[in-house]
Coordinates of C-alpha atoms in Angstrom, one line a residue:
M1 CA 117.6 -62.3 122.0
R2 CA 113.9 -61.5 121.6
R3 CA 113.9 -59.7 125.0
F4 CA 116.3 -57.1 123.6
A5 CA 114.2 -56.4 120.5
T6 CA 111.9 -53.8 122.2
P7 CA 114.6 -51.8 124.0
A8 CA 116.7 -51.8 120.8
L9 CA 113.7 -50.6 118.8
L10 CA 113.1 -47.7 121.3
L11 CA 116.7 -46.7 121.5
G12 CA 117.1 -46.9 117.7
L13 CA 114.2 -44.6 117.1
A14 CA 115.4 -42.2 119.7
G15 CA 118.9 -42.2 118.2
V16 CA 117.7 -41.6 114.7
A17 CA 115.4 -38.8 115.9
A18 CA 118.1 -37.1 117.9
G19 CA 120.5 -37.3 115.0
G20 CA 118.0 -35.8 112.7
V21 CA 117.3 -32.9 115.0
L22 CA 121.0 -32.1 115.6
R23 CA 121.6 -32.3 111.9
V24 CA 119.1 -29.5 111.4
Y25 CA 119.8 -27.3 114.4
R26 CA 123.5 -28.1 115.2
P27 CA 125.1 -28.9 111.9
S28 CA 128.5 -27.8 113.4
W29 CA 128.4 -30.9 115.7
A30 CA 129.9 -32.9 112.8
T31 CA 130.8 -35.9 114.9
V32 CA 127.8 -36.2 117.1
W33 CA 124.8 -36.3 114.8
P34 CA 126.3 -38.8 112.2
T35 CA 127.2 -41.1 115.1
L36 CA 123.6 -41.0 116.5
L37 CA 122.2 -41.7 113.0
I38 CA 124.5 -44.7 112.5
V39 CA 124.0 -46.2 115.9
G40 CA 120.2 -45.7 115.8
G41 CA 120.1 -47.3 112.4
L42 CA 122.1 -50.3 113.6
L43 CA 119.8 -50.7 116.7
L44 CA 116.8 -50.7 114.4
L45 CA 118.3 -53.4 112.3
F46 CA 119.1 -55.4 115.3
A47 CA 115.5 -55.0 116.7
L48 CA 114.2 -56.2 113.3
Y49 CA 116.4 -59.3 113.3
A50 CA 115.7 -60.1 117.0
S51 CA 112.0 -60.1 116.5
F52 CA 112.0 -62.0 113.1
P53 CA 111.1 -65.5 114.3
S54 CA 108.0 -64.4 116.2
S55 CA 106.8 -62.2 113.4
R56 CA 107.1 -64.7 110.5
D57 CA 103.3 -64.9 110.2
F58 CA 103.0 -61.2 110.3
W59 CA 105.5 -60.7 107.5
G60 CA 103.7 -63.3 105.4
R61 CA 100.4 -61.4 105.2
R62 CA 99.5 -59.6 102.0
T63 CA 98.8 -56.3 103.7
T64 CA 102.2 -56.5 105.4
R65 CA 103.9 -56.9 102.0
Y66 CA 102.0 -53.9 100.6
G67 CA 102.9 -51.9 103.6
L68 CA 106.5 -53.0 103.3
N69 CA 106.6 -51.9 99.7
A70 CA 105.3 -48.5 100.6
L71 CA 107.8 -48.3 103.4
V72 CA 110.7 -49.2 101.1
M73 CA 109.6 -46.5 98.7
V74 CA 109.4 -43.9 101.4
V75 CA 112.9 -44.9 102.7
L76 CA 114.2 -44.7 99.1
I77 CA 112.8 -41.2 98.6
L78 CA 114.2 -40.0 101.9
G79 CA 117.6 -41.5 101.0
I80 CA 117.6 -39.7 97.7
I81 CA 116.7 -36.4 99.5
A82 CA 119.4 -37.0 102.1
L83 CA 122.0 -37.7 99.3
V84 CA 121.0 -34.5 97.4
E85 CA 121.2 -32.5 100.7
A86 CA 124.6 -33.9 101.5
V87 CA 126.0 -33.2 98.0
S88 CA 124.5 -29.7 97.9
Y89 CA 125.9 -28.8 101.3
R90 CA 129.4 -28.5 99.9
H91 CA 128.7 -28.2 96.2
N92 CA 126.0 -25.6 95.5
W93 CA 125.2 -22.8 93.2
R94 CA 122.6 -20.1 92.8
V95 CA 120.5 -19.0 89.9
D96 CA 118.7 -15.7 90.1
L97 CA 115.8 -15.4 87.7
T98 CA 114.3 -12.2 89.0
E99 CA 114.0 -9.2 86.7
N100 CA 116.7 -7.0 88.3
R101 CA 118.6 -9.9 89.9
R102 CA 117.4 -8.8 93.3
H103 CA 118.8 -11.9 95.0
S104 CA 122.4 -11.5 93.6
L105 CA 125.1 -9.2 94.7
A106 CA 126.0 -6.2 92.5
P107 CA 129.4 -6.3 90.6
Q108 CA 130.7 -3.5 92.8
T109 CA 129.9 -5.4 96.0
V110 CA 131.7 -8.5 94.6
R111 CA 134.7 -6.5 93.7
V112 CA 134.9 -4.7 97.1
L113 CA 134.7 -8.1 98.9
Q114 CA 137.3 -9.7 96.7
E115 CA 139.7 -6.9 97.3
L116 CA 139.3 -6.6 101.0
Q117 CA 142.8 -6.0 102.6
T118 CA 141.7 -6.4 106.2
P119 CA 139.2 -8.8 107.9
V120 CA 135.8 -7.3 108.5
K121 CA 133.3 -8.6 111.1
A122 CA 129.6 -7.8 110.9
T123 CA 127.3 -8.1 114.0
A124 CA 123.6 -7.9 113.2
F125 CA 121.1 -7.4 116.0
F126 CA 117.8 -9.1 115.3
R127 CA 115.1 -10.7 117.4
P128 CA 114.6 -14.4 116.6
D129 CA 111.2 -13.8 115.2
Q130 CA 111.8 -10.4 113.6
P131 CA 110.7 -9.9 110.0
G132 CA 113.7 -9.4 107.7
K133 CA 116.0 -11.5 109.8
R134 CA 116.2 -14.3 107.3
T135 CA 116.7 -11.9 104.4
A136 CA 119.6 -10.2 106.3
E137 CA 121.2 -13.6 107.1
D138 CA 121.0 -14.6 103.4
L139 CA 122.6 -11.3 102.4
L140 CA 125.4 -11.6 105.0
K141 CA 125.9 -15.2 103.9
Q142 CA 126.5 -14.1 100.3
Y143 CA 129.0 -11.5 101.5
A144 CA 131.0 -14.1 103.4
A145 CA 130.9 -16.5 100.5
R146 CA 132.4 -13.9 98.1
S147 CA 135.1 -12.5 100.5
E148 CA 137.5 -15.4 100.5
G149 CA 137.4 -15.6 104.3
K150 CA 137.8 -11.8 104.9
F151 CA 134.2 -11.2 105.9
A152 CA 132.6 -12.8 109.0
W153 CA 129.2 -12.3 110.5
E154 CA 127.0 -13.3 113.4
V155 CA 123.4 -12.5 114.5
V156 CA 122.9 -11.4 118.1
D157 CA 119.7 -11.1 120.0
A158 CA 120.0 -7.8 121.9
D159 CA 117.6 -9.0 124.6
R160 CA 119.8 -12.0 125.5
D161 CA 123.0 -10.1 125.1
P162 CA 122.3 -6.5 126.2
L163 CA 126.0 -5.8 127.0
R164 CA 127.0 -6.2 123.4
A165 CA 124.1 -4.0 122.3
K166 CA 125.2 -1.4 124.8
R167 CA 128.9 -1.6 123.8
Y168 CA 128.0 -0.8 120.2
G169 CA 125.3 1.8 121.1
V170 CA 122.6 -0.2 119.4
E171 CA 119.1 1.1 120.0
T172 CA 117.0 -0.5 117.4
Y173 CA 116.6 -4.0 116.0
G174 CA 117.9 -4.6 112.5
T175 CA 121.1 -2.6 113.2
V176 CA 124.3 -4.0 111.6
V177 CA 127.7 -3.0 113.0
L178 CA 130.9 -3.5 110.9
E179 CA 134.3 -3.6 112.5
A180 CA 137.7 -3.6 110.8
T181 CA 141.2 -3.2 112.2
I182 CA 143.0 -0.6 110.1
K183 CA 146.3 1.2 110.5
D184 CA 148.3 0.7 113.8
G185 CA 145.7 -1.7 115.3
Q186 CA 143.0 0.9 115.3
V187 CA 139.5 -0.6 115.2
K188 CA 137.1 1.3 113.1
E189 CA 133.3 0.8 113.3
E190 CA 130.4 1.7 110.9
K191 CA 126.8 1.2 111.8
I192 CA 123.7 0.9 109.5
T193 CA 120.1 0.5 110.6
D194 CA 118.9 -1.3 107.5
A195 CA 120.5 -4.5 106.2
E196 CA 120.3 -3.6 102.5
E197 CA 123.0 -4.3 100.0
E198 CA 123.7 -0.6 99.0
K199 CA 124.0 0.5 102.6
L200 CA 126.0 -2.5 103.6
T201 CA 128.5 -2.1 100.7
N202 CA 128.9 1.6 101.3
A203 CA 129.5 0.9 105.0
L204 CA 132.1 -1.7 104.0
I205 CA 133.9 0.9 101.9
R206 CA 133.9 3.4 104.7
V207 CA 135.0 1.0 107.4
T208 CA 138.0 -0.1 105.4
R209 CA 139.1 3.3 104.1
E210 CA 141.7 5.3 106.0
G211 CA 140.7 9.0 106.4
K212 CA 138.1 10.9 104.4
R213 CA 139.0 12.4 101.0
V214 CA 137.7 15.8 99.8
I215 CA 136.0 16.5 96.5
Y216 CA 135.7 20.2 95.6
F217 CA 132.9 21.6 93.4
L218 CA 133.9 24.8 91.7
K219 CA 131.4 27.7 92.1
G220 CA 131.0 31.3 91.2
H221 CA 130.4 30.9 87.5
G222 CA 126.8 29.6 87.4
E223 CA 127.8 25.9 88.0
K224 CA 125.3 23.3 89.2
D225 CA 124.9 23.5 93.0
P226 CA 125.6 20.3 95.0
A227 CA 123.4 21.6 97.8
S228 CA 120.3 22.3 95.7
N229 CA 117.3 20.0 95.8
E230 CA 115.9 21.5 92.6
K231 CA 115.8 19.5 89.4
T232 CA 118.9 21.4 88.2
G233 CA 120.7 20.8 91.5
L234 CA 123.2 18.0 92.4
S235 CA 122.0 17.1 95.9
E236 CA 121.3 13.4 94.9
I237 CA 124.7 12.9 93.4
K238 CA 126.3 14.7 96.4
A239 CA 124.5 12.2 98.7
A240 CA 125.8 9.3 96.7
I241 CA 129.3 10.7 96.9
E242 CA 129.2 11.1 100.6
K243 CA 128.0 7.5 101.1
L244 CA 131.3 6.5 99.6
N245 CA 133.1 8.3 102.5
Y246 CA 134.1 11.4 100.5
E247 CA 133.6 14.9 101.8
V248 CA 132.0 17.4 99.4
K249 CA 133.0 21.1 99.7
D250 CA 132.4 24.2 97.6
L251 CA 135.4 25.9 96.1
L252 CA 135.3 29.6 95.3
S253 CA 138.5 29.8 93.4
A254 CA 138.2 33.5 92.7
R255 CA 139.4 34.3 96.2
E256 CA 141.9 31.5 96.5
S257 CA 145.4 31.7 95.1
K258 CA 145.6 27.9 94.6
I259 CA 143.5 24.8 94.8
P260 CA 143.6 23.4 98.3
D261 CA 146.2 20.7 98.9
D262 CA 143.6 18.3 100.3
A263 CA 141.6 18.2 97.1
A264 CA 141.3 14.7 95.8
I265 CA 139.2 15.8 92.8
V266 CA 138.0 19.2 91.5
V267 CA 134.6 19.1 89.7
V268 CA 133.7 21.9 87.2
A269 CA 130.0 21.2 86.8
G270 CA 128.5 23.3 84.0
P271 CA 130.0 26.8 84.3
Q272 CA 128.0 29.4 82.5
K273 CA 130.7 32.1 82.7
D274 CA 134.3 32.0 82.0
L275 CA 136.8 31.5 84.8
L276 CA 139.1 34.4 85.6
P277 CA 142.8 34.2 84.5
N278 CA 143.9 33.6 88.1
E279 CA 141.4 30.8 88.4
L280 CA 142.6 29.2 85.2
D281 CA 146.2 29.5 86.5
A282 CA 145.2 27.8 89.8
L283 CA 143.5 24.9 87.9
Q284 CA 146.6 24.5 85.7
G285 CA 148.9 24.5 88.7
Y286 CA 146.7 21.9 90.4
I287 CA 146.8 19.7 87.4
G288 CA 150.6 20.2 87.3
R289 CA 150.8 18.7 90.8
A290 CA 149.1 15.5 89.5
G291 CA 145.6 16.9 90.3
K292 CA 142.4 15.3 89.1
V293 CA 139.7 17.3 87.4
L294 CA 136.3 16.5 86.0
F295 CA 135.1 19.1 83.5
M296 CA 131.4 19.0 82.5
I297 CA 130.8 21.8 80.0
D298 CA 127.4 22.5 78.4
P299 CA 126.9 23.8 74.8
F300 CA 128.0 27.4 74.1
Q301 CA 129.2 28.0 77.6
A302 CA 132.6 28.9 79.2
P303 CA 134.6 29.2 76.0
G304 CA 137.5 30.4 78.0
L305 CA 138.3 26.9 79.2
G306 CA 139.3 26.0 75.6
P307 CA 143.0 26.9 75.9
L308 CA 143.4 25.0 79.2
L309 CA 141.8 21.9 77.7
D310 CA 144.0 22.2 74.6
R311 CA 147.1 21.8 76.8
Y312 CA 145.9 18.3 77.5
G313 CA 144.9 17.3 74.0
L314 CA 141.2 17.9 74.5
G315 CA 138.6 20.4 73.3
V316 CA 134.9 21.0 72.9
G317 CA 132.8 21.7 69.8
N318 CA 130.5 24.8 69.4
D319 CA 127.5 22.7 68.7
V320 CA 124.6 20.6 70.1
I321 CA 124.4 16.9 69.5
I322 CA 121.1 15.9 67.8
D323 CA 120.4 12.1 67.8
V324 CA 117.5 10.7 65.8
N325 CA 118.3 7.1 66.6
P326 CA 114.9 5.2 67.0
Q327 CA 116.3 3.4 70.0
G328 CA 116.4 6.7 71.9
R329 CA 112.8 7.3 71.0
M330 CA 111.8 3.9 72.3
L331 CA 113.5 4.8 75.6
G332 CA 111.5 8.1 75.8
A333 CA 114.4 10.4 74.8
G334 CA 113.9 13.3 72.4
P335 CA 116.5 14.1 69.6
E336 CA 118.1 16.6 71.9
I337 CA 118.9 13.9 74.4
P338 CA 121.6 11.5 72.9
V339 CA 121.4 8.0 74.3
V340 CA 124.9 6.6 74.6
G341 CA 125.6 2.9 74.6
D342 CA 128.9 2.9 72.7
Y343 CA 131.8 3.0 75.3
Q344 CA 135.5 2.6 74.5
A345 CA 137.6 0.2 76.5
H346 CA 138.7 2.0 79.7
P347 CA 138.6 1.3 83.4
I348 CA 135.6 3.7 83.8
T349 CA 133.5 1.7 81.4
Q350 CA 134.8 -1.8 82.1
G351 CA 131.7 -4.0 82.4
F352 CA 129.4 -1.0 82.0
R353 CA 126.3 -2.2 80.0
Y354 CA 123.8 0.5 80.8
A355 CA 122.7 3.4 78.5
T356 CA 123.4 6.9 79.6
F357 CA 121.3 10.0 78.7
F358 CA 122.9 13.4 78.1
P359 CA 120.3 16.1 77.7
V360 CA 121.5 18.9 75.4
A361 CA 125.1 17.9 75.0
R362 CA 128.0 19.1 72.9
T363 CA 130.8 17.2 71.2
V364 CA 134.1 16.6 72.8
V365 CA 137.3 16.8 70.7
V366 CA 140.2 14.4 71.2
K367 CA 143.4 15.7 69.5
E368 CA 145.0 13.1 67.2
K369 CA 148.5 14.3 68.3
P370 CA 148.3 15.3 72.0
P371 CA 151.2 17.3 73.6
E372 CA 154.2 15.4 74.8
G373 CA 153.6 13.5 78.0
V374 CA 149.9 13.4 77.5
T375 CA 147.7 10.5 76.5
T376 CA 144.1 10.9 75.4
Q377 CA 141.2 8.6 74.7
A378 CA 137.6 8.9 73.7
L379 CA 135.3 7.4 76.4
A380 CA 131.8 7.4 75.0
R381 CA 130.2 8.1 71.6
T382 CA 126.7 8.7 70.3
S383 CA 125.0 6.6 67.6
G384 CA 125.6 6.8 63.9
E385 CA 122.3 8.6 63.4
S386 CA 123.5 11.7 65.3
W387 CA 125.0 14.9 64.1
A388 CA 126.6 18.1 65.6
E389 CA 124.2 20.9 65.0
T390 CA 126.1 24.3 64.9
N391 CA 123.3 26.6 63.9
E392 CA 122.1 28.3 67.0
Q393 CA 119.1 29.9 65.3
E394 CA 117.8 26.5 64.2
I395 CA 118.4 25.1 67.7
K396 CA 116.4 27.9 69.3
S397 CA 113.6 27.5 66.8
G398 CA 113.4 23.8 67.3
Q399 CA 113.7 23.1 63.6
V400 CA 117.0 21.4 62.9
K401 CA 118.4 19.4 60.1
P402 CA 121.9 18.1 59.3
D403 CA 123.9 20.3 57.0
P404 CA 126.7 19.1 54.8
D405 CA 129.4 20.9 56.8
E406 CA 128.2 19.5 60.2
A407 CA 129.9 16.5 61.7
R408 CA 128.0 13.2 61.6
G409 CA 127.9 10.4 64.2
P410 CA 129.3 8.6 66.0
L411 CA 130.3 11.7 67.9
T412 CA 132.6 11.7 71.0
I413 CA 130.7 13.0 74.0
A414 CA 133.2 12.1 76.8
A415 CA 137.0 11.7 76.8
V416 CA 139.8 11.2 79.3
A417 CA 143.4 12.5 79.4
T418 CA 146.4 11.5 81.5
A419 CA 149.4 13.8 81.8
E420 CA 152.8 13.6 83.4
A421 CA 153.0 16.0 86.3
K422 CA 156.1 18.2 86.9
D423 CA 155.4 19.7 90.3
V424 CA 154.6 16.5 92.2
P425 CA 155.6 16.4 95.9
Q426 CA 158.2 13.8 96.8
E427 CA 155.7 11.6 98.6
R428 CA 153.7 11.3 95.4
K429 CA 156.5 10.8 93.0
G430 CA 155.4 9.2 89.8
A431 CA 151.8 10.3 90.1
K432 CA 150.0 11.5 87.0
A433 CA 147.3 14.1 86.4
R434 CA 143.9 12.8 85.3
I435 CA 141.3 14.7 83.4
V436 CA 137.8 13.7 82.3
L437 CA 135.9 16.0 79.9
I438 CA 132.1 15.5 79.3
G439 CA 130.1 17.6 77.0
D440 CA 127.2 18.0 79.3
S441 CA 126.4 18.6 83.0
D442 CA 122.7 18.0 83.0
F443 CA 123.0 14.2 83.1
S444 CA 124.2 14.4 86.7
T445 CA 121.4 16.7 88.0
N446 CA 118.6 15.5 90.2
A447 CA 116.3 15.3 87.2
F448 CA 118.5 12.8 85.3
V449 CA 121.0 11.2 87.6
N450 CA 118.8 8.2 88.4
L451 CA 118.0 7.6 84.7
S452 CA 119.5 4.3 83.5
G453 CA 123.3 4.3 84.0
N454 CA 123.9 8.0 84.6
R455 CA 124.6 7.6 88.3
D456 CA 127.0 4.8 87.8
F457 CA 128.8 6.5 85.0
F458 CA 129.4 9.6 87.1
L459 CA 130.5 7.7 90.2
N460 CA 132.8 5.4 88.1
T461 CA 134.4 8.6 86.7
L462 CA 135.0 9.9 90.2
S463 CA 136.5 6.5 91.3
W464 CA 138.9 6.5 88.4
L465 CA 139.9 10.1 89.0
A466 CA 140.5 9.2 92.7
E467 CA 142.6 6.3 91.7
E468 CA 140.2 3.9 93.3
E469 CA 139.6 1.6 90.4
N470 CA 138.3 -1.2 92.7
L471 CA 135.1 0.9 93.2
I472 CA 134.4 1.1 89.5
A473 CA 131.5 -1.2 88.8
I474 CA 127.7 -1.3 88.7
R475 CA 126.6 -0.3 92.1
P476 CA 123.8 -1.9 94.1
K477 CA 120.5 -0.2 93.9
E478 CA 117.5 0.0 96.0
R479 CA 115.3 -3.0 95.4
R480 CA 112.0 -2.5 93.7
N481 CA 108.8 -4.2 94.7
T482 CA 106.7 -5.4 91.7
P483 CA 103.2 -6.1 93.1
V484 CA 100.7 -8.0 90.9
F485 CA 97.5 -6.0 90.5
L486 CA 94.3 -8.1 89.9
T487 CA 90.8 -7.1 89.0
A488 CA 88.0 -8.3 91.2
A489 CA 87.0 -11.0 88.7
Q490 CA 90.6 -12.3 88.5
G491 CA 90.8 -12.4 92.3
Q492 CA 87.6 -14.4 92.4
V493 CA 89.0 -16.9 89.9
L494 CA 92.3 -17.2 91.9
F495 CA 90.2 -18.0 95.1
W496 CA 87.5 -20.3 93.7
V497 CA 89.7 -22.5 91.5
P498 CA 92.5 -23.7 93.9
V499 CA 90.6 -23.3 97.2
V500 CA 87.1 -24.6 96.3
L501 CA 86.7 -26.2 92.9
V502 CA 89.9 -28.4 92.7
P503 CA 89.4 -29.9 96.2
L504 CA 85.7 -30.4 95.6
A505 CA 86.4 -32.2 92.3
M506 CA 88.9 -34.5 94.1
A507 CA 86.4 -35.3 96.8
V508 CA 83.6 -36.1 94.3
A509 CA 85.9 -38.3 92.4
G510 CA 86.9 -40.2 95.5
V511 CA 83.3 -40.7 96.7
Y512 CA 82.3 -41.9 93.2
S513 CA 85.2 -44.4 93.1
V514 CA 84.3 -45.8 96.5
V515 CA 80.6 -46.2 95.7
R516 CA 81.4 -47.8 92.4
K517 CA 83.8 -50.3 94.0
R518 CA 81.2 -51.3 96.6
N519 CA 78.4 -51.8 94.0
R520 CA 80.5 -54.4 92.1

């Protein structure tokens, strides 16, 4: 039996090593690597048993016993690690302790993945050694884990598989191609060149949406311009809308007899002049066909919209909201910029936890008894330290104070209305009109849209108006780098302590211990 000891030892070691390598690099070979590990272990035990008689003296030595104790401890630790690895392979969880949860998916991404109606496949083109590959794989892995089997992904090296890169028209590494089969077996593709969550989620929305819906921005009355890159323009919010596969168009209603039939939403963004009677009739006719309108009306502007809003149980106050809440001062907002954190229960504000800033806003009125067939609801309110300032002279002079006849906070700054529609086409039977009224338009301009929750509040409003409630959530944002800045002295300390002093102290202690032991 002794002659089989050496071959068994060699084969056992080879089997254990091969099983360990396959476990790491080919975990899908679920029957091969466990077999190699078990057979290798048995061969090692056999080799140990076969060589036992000849090594009895060897095992009786004191150094052998010490070495065996150390070996047992190492094997025990490796066994614990293997057990933890085996358990965590199927039962694992993640804890993200970063400041802005940069390693977790945003709520909107999770919702979009959970409500996928059709399978989506992502093909990412990366070199094996390309920076960012592991980050992209981790992100795609999270998408797959949250999709309940509807999202699949793979990484392809374009150098080894040039035909697939050519098929998708991929020219740069880091490109991710999404594929989904939509109506009538038609395969739709979306391509992004950066594997970031915001771009990936927007591409996921585009690839699963049939057609492109149109959002019209009314113009001709001094409204905010979606094409303008100025601080008062809406170019940034326009770009965010287009990423969601909407098409943004201007609407000069003064020369149109009706609102276009393809209008998913009409946005009235801060008109400074009143609409003409025929324009008001066109808007009312559009709402009567179950249209969706977002009104953003600044203080003391466009009073002619009042009768139209009154038909749907809404109105605006002739005032400016002044908010002296100290929390707003802590966030850097002046009294003329109400900071809103009080949201009423509604799909637009479901799970919404961010503050929104409304520079120079007016109050919104919600009628206690709306017209028949209309339901209204307040959406957002200011703090209890605010009031509705009605004195224009005091506002212009910058010296304001609450008067007894002025309304005190909390004040409604945004509201919604839903109305039964009478002129709905047969194919949309049962659809209702939706209206959102906000007493400010500046919060959506380039100067303020990226402030706290302003962007999400605006996009959530559009999603509700478009009857796409699955898109209402906190959207993924661009990840921020937070570098640590050190002074020259702090850098020297970080270098000398761990690199020089600690190893030197350990070496001195070791030499001292050896010298002292020899001198005994």
